[in-house]
CSV table of N, CA and C and ligand atoms in Angstrom, one decimal:
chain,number,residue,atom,x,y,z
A,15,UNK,N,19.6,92.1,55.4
A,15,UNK,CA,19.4,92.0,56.9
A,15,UNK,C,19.6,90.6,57.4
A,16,UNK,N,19.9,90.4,58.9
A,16,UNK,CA,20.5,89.5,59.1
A,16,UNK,C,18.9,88.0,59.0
A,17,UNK,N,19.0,87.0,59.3
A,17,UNK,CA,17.7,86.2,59.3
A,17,UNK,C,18.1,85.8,61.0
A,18,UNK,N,16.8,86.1,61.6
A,18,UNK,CA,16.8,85.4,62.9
A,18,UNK,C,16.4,84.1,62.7
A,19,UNK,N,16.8,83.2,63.5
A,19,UNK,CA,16.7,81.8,63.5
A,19,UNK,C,14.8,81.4,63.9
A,20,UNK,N,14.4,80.8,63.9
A,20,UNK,CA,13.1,81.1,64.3
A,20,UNK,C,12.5,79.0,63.9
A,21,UNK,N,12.4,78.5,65.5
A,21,UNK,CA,12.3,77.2,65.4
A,21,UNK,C,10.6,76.8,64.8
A,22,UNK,N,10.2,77.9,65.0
A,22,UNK,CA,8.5,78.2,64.8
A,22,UNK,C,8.2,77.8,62.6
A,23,UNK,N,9.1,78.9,62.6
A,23,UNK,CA,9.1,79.1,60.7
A,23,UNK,C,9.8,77.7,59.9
A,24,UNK,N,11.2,77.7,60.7
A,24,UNK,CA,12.2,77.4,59.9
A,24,UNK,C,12.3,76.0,60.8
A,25,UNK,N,12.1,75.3,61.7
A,25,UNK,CA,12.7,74.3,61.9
A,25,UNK,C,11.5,72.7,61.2
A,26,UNK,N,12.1,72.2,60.5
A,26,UNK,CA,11.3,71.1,59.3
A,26,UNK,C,11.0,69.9,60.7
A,27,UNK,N,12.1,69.4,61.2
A,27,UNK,CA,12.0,68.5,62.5
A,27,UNK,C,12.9,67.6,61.9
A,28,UNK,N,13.6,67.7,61.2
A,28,UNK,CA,14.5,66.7,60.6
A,28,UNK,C,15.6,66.7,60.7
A,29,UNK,N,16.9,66.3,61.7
A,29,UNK,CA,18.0,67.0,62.9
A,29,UNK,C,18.8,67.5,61.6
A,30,UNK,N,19.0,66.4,60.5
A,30,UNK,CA,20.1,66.5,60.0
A,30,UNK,C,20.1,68.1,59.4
A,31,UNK,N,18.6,68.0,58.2
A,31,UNK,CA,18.6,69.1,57.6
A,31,UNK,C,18.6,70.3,58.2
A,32,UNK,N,17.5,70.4,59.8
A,32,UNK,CA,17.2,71.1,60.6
A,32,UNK,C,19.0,72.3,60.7
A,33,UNK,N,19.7,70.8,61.3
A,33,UNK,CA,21.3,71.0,61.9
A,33,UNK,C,21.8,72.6,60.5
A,34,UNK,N,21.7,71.7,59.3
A,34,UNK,CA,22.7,72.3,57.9
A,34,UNK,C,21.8,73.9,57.5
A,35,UNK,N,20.3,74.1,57.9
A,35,UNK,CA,20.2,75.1,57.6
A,35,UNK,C,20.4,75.9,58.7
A,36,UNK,N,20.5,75.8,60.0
A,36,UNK,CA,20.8,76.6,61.0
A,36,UNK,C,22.7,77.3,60.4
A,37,UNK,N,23.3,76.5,60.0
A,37,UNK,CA,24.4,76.7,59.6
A,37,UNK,C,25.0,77.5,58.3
A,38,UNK,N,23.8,77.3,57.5
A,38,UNK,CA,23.7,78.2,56.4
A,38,UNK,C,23.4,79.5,56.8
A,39,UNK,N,22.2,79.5,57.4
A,39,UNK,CA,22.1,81.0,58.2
A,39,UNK,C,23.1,81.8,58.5
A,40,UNK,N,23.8,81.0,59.8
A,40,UNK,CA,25.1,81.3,60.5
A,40,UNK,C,26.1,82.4,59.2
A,41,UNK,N,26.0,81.5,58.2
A,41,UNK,CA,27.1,82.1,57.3
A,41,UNK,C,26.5,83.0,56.7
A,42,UNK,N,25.3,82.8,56.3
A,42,UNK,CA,24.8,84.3,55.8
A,42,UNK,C,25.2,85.5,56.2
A,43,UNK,N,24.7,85.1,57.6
A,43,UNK,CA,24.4,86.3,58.9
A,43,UNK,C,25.8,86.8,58.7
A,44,UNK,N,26.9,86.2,58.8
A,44,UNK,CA,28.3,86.4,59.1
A,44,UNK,C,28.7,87.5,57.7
A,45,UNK,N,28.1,87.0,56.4
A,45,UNK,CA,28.9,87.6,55.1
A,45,UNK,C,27.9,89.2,55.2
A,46,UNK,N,26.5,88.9,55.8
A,46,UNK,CA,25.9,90.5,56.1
A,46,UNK,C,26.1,91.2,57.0
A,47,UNK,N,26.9,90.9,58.3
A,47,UNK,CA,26.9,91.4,58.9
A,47,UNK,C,28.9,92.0,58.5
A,48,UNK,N,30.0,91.4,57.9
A,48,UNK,CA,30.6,91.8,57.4
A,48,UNK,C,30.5,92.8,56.4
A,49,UNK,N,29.7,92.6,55.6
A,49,UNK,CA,29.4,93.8,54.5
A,49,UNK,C,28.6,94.9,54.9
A,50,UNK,N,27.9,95.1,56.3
A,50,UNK,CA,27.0,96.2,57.0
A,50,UNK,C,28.3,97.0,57.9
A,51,UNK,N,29.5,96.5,58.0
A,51,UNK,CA,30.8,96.7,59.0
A,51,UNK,C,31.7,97.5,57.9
A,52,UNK,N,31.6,97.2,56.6
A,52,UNK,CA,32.0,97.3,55.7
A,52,UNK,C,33.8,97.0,55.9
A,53,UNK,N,33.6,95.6,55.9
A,53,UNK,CA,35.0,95.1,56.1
A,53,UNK,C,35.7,94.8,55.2
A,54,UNK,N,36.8,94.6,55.5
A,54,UNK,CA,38.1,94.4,53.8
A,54,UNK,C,37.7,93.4,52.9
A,55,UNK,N,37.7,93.8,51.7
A,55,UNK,CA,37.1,93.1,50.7
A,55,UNK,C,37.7,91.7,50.8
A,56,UNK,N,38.8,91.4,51.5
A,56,UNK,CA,39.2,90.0,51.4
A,56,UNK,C,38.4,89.2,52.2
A,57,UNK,N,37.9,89.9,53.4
A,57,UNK,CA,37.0,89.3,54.8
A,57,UNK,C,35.6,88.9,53.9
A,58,UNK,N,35.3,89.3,53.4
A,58,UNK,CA,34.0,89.1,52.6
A,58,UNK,C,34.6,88.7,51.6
A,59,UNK,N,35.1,88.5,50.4
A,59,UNK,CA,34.8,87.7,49.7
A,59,UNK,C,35.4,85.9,50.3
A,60,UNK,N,36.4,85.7,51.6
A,60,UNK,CA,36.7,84.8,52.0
A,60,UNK,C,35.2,84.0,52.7
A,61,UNK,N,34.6,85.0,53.5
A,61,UNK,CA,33.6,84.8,54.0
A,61,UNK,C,32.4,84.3,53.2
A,62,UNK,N,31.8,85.3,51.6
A,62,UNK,CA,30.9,84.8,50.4
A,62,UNK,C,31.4,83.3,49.9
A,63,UNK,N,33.1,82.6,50.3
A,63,UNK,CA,33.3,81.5,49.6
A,63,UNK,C,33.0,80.7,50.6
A,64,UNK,N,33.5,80.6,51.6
A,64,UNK,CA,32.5,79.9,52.9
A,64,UNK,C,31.2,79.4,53.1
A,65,UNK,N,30.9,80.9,52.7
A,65,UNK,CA,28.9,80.5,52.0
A,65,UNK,C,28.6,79.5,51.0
A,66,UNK,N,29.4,80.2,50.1
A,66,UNK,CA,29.3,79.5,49.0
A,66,UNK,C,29.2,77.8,49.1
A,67,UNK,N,30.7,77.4,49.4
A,67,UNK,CA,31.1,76.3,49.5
A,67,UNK,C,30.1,75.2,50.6
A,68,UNK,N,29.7,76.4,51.6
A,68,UNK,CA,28.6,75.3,52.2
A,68,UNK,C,27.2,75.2,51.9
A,69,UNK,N,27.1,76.0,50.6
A,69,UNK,CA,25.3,76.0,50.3
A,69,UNK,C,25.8,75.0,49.2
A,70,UNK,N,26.9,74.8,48.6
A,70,UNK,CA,26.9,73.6,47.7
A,70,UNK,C,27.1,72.4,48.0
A,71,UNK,N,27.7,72.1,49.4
A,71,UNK,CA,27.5,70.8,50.2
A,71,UNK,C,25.7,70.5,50.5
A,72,UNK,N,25.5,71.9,51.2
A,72,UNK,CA,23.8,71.6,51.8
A,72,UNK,C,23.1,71.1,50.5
A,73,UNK,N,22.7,71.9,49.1
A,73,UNK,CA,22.5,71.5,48.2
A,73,UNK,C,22.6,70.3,47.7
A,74,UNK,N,23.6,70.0,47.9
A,74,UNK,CA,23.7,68.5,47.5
A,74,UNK,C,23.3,67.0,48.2
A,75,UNK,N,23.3,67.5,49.7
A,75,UNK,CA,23.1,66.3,50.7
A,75,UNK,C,21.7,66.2,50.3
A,76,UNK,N,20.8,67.5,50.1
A,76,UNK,CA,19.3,67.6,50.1
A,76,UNK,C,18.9,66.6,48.9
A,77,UNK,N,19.9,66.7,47.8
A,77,UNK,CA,19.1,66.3,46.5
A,77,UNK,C,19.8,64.7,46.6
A,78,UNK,N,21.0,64.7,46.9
A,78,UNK,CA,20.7,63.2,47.3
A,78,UNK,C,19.7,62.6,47.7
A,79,UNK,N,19.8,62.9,49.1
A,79,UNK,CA,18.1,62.9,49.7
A,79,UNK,C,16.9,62.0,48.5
A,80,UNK,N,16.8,63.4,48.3
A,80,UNK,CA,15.6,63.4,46.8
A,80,UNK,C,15.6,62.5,46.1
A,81,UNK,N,16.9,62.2,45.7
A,81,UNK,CA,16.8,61.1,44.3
A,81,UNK,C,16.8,59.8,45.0
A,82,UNK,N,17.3,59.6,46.0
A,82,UNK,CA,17.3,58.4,47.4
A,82,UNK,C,15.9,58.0,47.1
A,83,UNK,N,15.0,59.0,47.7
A,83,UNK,CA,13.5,58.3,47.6
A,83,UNK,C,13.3,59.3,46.3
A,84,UNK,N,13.3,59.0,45.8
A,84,UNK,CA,12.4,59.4,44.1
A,84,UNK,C,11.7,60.7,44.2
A,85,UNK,N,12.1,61.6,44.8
A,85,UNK,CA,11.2,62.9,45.3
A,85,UNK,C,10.6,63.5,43.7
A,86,UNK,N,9.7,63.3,43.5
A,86,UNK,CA,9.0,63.4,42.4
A,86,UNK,C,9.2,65.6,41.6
A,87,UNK,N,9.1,66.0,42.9
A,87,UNK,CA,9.7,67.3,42.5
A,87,UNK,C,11.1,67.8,42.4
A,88,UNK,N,11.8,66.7,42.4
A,88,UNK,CA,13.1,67.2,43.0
A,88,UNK,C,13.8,68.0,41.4
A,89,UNK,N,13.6,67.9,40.2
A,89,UNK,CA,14.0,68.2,39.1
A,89,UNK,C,14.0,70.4,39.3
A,90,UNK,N,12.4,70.4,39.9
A,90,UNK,CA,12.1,72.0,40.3
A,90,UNK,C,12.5,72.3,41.4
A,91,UNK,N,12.7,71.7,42.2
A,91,UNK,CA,13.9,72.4,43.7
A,91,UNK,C,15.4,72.1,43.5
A,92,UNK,N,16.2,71.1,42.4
A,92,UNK,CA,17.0,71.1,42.2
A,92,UNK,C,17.6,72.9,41.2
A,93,UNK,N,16.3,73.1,40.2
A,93,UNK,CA,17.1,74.0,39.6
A,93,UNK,C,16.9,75.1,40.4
A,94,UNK,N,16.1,75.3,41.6
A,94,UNK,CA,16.0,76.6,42.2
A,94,UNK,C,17.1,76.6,43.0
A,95,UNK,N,17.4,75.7,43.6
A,95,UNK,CA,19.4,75.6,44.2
A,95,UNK,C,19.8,76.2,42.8
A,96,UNK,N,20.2,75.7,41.7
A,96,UNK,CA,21.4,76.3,40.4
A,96,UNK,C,20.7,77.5,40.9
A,97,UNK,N,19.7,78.2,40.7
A,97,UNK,CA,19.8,79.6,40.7
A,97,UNK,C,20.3,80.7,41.8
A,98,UNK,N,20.4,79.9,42.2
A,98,UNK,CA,20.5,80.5,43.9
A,98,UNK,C,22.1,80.6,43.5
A,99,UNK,N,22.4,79.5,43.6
A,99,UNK,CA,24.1,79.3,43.5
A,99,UNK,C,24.5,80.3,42.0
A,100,UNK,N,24.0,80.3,41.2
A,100,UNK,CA,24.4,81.2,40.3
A,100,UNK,C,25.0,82.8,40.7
A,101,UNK,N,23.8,82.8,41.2
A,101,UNK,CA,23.0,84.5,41.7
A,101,UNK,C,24.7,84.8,42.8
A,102,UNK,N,24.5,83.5,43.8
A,102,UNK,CA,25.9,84.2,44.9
A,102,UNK,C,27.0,83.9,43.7
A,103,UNK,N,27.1,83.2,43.0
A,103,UNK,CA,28.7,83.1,42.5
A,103,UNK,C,29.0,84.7,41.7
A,104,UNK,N,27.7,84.8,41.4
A,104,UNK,CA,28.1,86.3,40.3
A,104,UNK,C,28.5,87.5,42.4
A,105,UNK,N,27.6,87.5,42.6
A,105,UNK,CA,28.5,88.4,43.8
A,105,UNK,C,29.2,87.8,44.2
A,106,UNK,N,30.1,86.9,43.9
A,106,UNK,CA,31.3,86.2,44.8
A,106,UNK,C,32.6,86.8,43.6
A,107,UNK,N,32.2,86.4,42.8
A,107,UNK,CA,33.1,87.1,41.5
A,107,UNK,C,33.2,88.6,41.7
A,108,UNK,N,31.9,89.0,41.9
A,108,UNK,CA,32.0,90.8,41.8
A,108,UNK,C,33.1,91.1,42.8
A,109,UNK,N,33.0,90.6,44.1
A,109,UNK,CA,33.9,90.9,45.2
A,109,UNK,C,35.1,90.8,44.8
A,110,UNK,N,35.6,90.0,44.2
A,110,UNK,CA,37.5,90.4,43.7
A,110,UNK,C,37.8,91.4,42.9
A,111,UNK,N,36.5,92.3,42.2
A,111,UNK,CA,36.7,93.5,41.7
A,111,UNK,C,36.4,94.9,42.0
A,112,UNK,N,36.3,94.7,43.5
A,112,UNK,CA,36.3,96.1,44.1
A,112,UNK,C,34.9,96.5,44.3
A,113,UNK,N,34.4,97.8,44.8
A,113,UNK,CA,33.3,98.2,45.1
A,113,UNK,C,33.0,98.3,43.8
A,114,UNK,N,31.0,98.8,43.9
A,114,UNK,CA,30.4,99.4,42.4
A,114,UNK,C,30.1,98.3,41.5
A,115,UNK,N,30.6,97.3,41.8
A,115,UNK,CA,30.4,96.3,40.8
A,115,UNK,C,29.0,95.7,41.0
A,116,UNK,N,28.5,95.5,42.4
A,116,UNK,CA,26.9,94.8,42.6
A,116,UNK,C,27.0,95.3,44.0
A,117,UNK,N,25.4,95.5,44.1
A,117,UNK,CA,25.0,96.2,45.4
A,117,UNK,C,24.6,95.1,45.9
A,118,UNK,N,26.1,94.9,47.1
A,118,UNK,CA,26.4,93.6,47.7
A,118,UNK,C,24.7,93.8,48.9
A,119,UNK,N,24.6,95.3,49.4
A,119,UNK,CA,23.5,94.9,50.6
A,119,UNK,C,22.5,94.3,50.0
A,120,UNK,N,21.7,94.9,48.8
A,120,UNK,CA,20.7,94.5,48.4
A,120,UNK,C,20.7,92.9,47.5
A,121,UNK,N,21.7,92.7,47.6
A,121,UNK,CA,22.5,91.3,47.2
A,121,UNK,C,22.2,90.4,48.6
A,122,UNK,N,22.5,90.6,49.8
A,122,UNK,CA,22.2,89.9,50.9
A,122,UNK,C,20.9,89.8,51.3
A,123,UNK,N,20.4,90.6,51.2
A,123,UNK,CA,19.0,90.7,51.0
A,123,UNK,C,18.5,89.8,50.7
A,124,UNK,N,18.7,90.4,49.2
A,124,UNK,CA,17.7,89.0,48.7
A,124,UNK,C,17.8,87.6,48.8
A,125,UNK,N,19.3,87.1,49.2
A,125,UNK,CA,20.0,86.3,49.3
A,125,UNK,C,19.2,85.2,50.8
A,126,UNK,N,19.1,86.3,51.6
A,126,UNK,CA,18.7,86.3,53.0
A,126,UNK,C,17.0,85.6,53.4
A,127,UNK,N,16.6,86.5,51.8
A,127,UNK,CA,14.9,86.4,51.9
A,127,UNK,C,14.6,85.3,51.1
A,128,UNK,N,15.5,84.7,50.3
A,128,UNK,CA,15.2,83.5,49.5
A,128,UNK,C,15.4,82.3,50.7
A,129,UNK,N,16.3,82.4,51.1
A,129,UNK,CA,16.8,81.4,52.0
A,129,UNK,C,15.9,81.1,53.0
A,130,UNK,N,15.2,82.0,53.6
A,130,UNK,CA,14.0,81.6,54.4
A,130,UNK,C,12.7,81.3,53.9
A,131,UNK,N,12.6,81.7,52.7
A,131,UNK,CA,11.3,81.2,51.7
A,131,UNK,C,11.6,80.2,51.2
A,132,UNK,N,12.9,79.3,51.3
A,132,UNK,CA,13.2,78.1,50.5
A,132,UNK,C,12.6,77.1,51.6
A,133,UNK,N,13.2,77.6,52.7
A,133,UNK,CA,13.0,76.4,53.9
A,133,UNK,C,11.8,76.3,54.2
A,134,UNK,N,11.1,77.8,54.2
A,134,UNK,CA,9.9,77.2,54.7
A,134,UNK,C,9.0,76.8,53.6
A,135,UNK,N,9.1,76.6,52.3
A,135,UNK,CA,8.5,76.1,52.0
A,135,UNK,C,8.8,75.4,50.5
A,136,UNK,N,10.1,75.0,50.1
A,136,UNK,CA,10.4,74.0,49.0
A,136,UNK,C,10.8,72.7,50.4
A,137,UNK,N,11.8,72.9,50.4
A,137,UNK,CA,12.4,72.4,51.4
A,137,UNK,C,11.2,71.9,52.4
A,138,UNK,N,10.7,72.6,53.0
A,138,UNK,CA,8.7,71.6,54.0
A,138,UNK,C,8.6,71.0,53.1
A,139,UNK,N,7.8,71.3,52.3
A,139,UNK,CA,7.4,70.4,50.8
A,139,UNK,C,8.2,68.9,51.3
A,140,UNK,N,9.3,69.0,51.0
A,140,UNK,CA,9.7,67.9,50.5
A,140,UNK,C,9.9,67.2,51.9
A,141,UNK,N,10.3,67.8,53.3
A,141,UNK,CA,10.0,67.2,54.4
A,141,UNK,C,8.7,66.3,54.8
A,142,UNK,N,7.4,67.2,54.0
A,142,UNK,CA,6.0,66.8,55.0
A,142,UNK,C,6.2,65.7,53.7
A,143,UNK,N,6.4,65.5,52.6
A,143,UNK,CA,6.5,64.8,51.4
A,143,UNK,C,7.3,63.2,52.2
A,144,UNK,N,8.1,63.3,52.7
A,144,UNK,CA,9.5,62.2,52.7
A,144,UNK,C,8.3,61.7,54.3
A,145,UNK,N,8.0,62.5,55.0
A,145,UNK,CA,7.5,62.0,56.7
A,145,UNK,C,6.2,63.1,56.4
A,146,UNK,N,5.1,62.6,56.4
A,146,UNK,CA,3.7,63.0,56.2
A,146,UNK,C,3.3,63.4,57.7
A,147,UNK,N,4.2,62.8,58.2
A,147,UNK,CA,3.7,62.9,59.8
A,147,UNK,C,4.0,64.4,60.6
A,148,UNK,N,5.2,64.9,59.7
A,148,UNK,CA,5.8,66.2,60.4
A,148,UNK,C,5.1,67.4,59.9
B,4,FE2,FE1,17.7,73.4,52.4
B,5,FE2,FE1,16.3,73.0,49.2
């Protein structure tokens, strides 16, 4: 299902990061809402690499971030990114081999529900962590 934006849950107060998960969303929303359309496998898996490609930029500005100031947990929210990233690359693979291969909805899903349990709370963590004030 798609994730509503929600400034209440999801917004840390931090423009940049604020900015890059609004944008991750965006692409989520986009690869679920193509796979609920049930659009040509090229539209979606072009679309899953889009995702892809931007959760590995986001991923990475974050942990810069981290290692910048010494984020003392950053070793356990760095490997929960690799899993994450794992988890879409195996459905991003499945997609160049036709239906049946992974149940892409329940794949977005989960995809959908991690992404909002990251932000509001590895991701806080490390926000109220870096500005104690927010
Ligand atoms: Fe994030
Ligand atoms: Fe994160």
């Amino acid at each position: 299902m798609a994730i509503a934006w929600s400034d209440n849950l999801l917004m840390l107060g931090v423009e940049d990061i604020d900015a890059d998960h609004k944008q991750k969303i965006e692409a989520l929303n986009r690869v679920d809402f193509l796979i609920e359309q049930e659009a040509e496998p090229e539209v979606v898996a072009k679309a899953l690499h889009d995702l892809m490609t931007g959760t590995v930029e986001h991923f990475a500005r974050e942990e810069k971030l981290m290692r910048r100031t010494k984020y003392p947990a950053l070793p356990a929210h760095a490997e929960l990114h690799r899993e994450f990233l794992e988890r879409l690359g195996k459905l991003h693979a499945a997609s160049f081999h036709g239906q049946g291969q992974m149940d892409a909805r329940a794949e977005l899903d989960f995809f959908s529900d991690w992404m909002s349990v990251h932000i509001q709370n590895a991701d806080r963590n490390f926000v109220h962590w870096l500005h104690p004030e927010k």
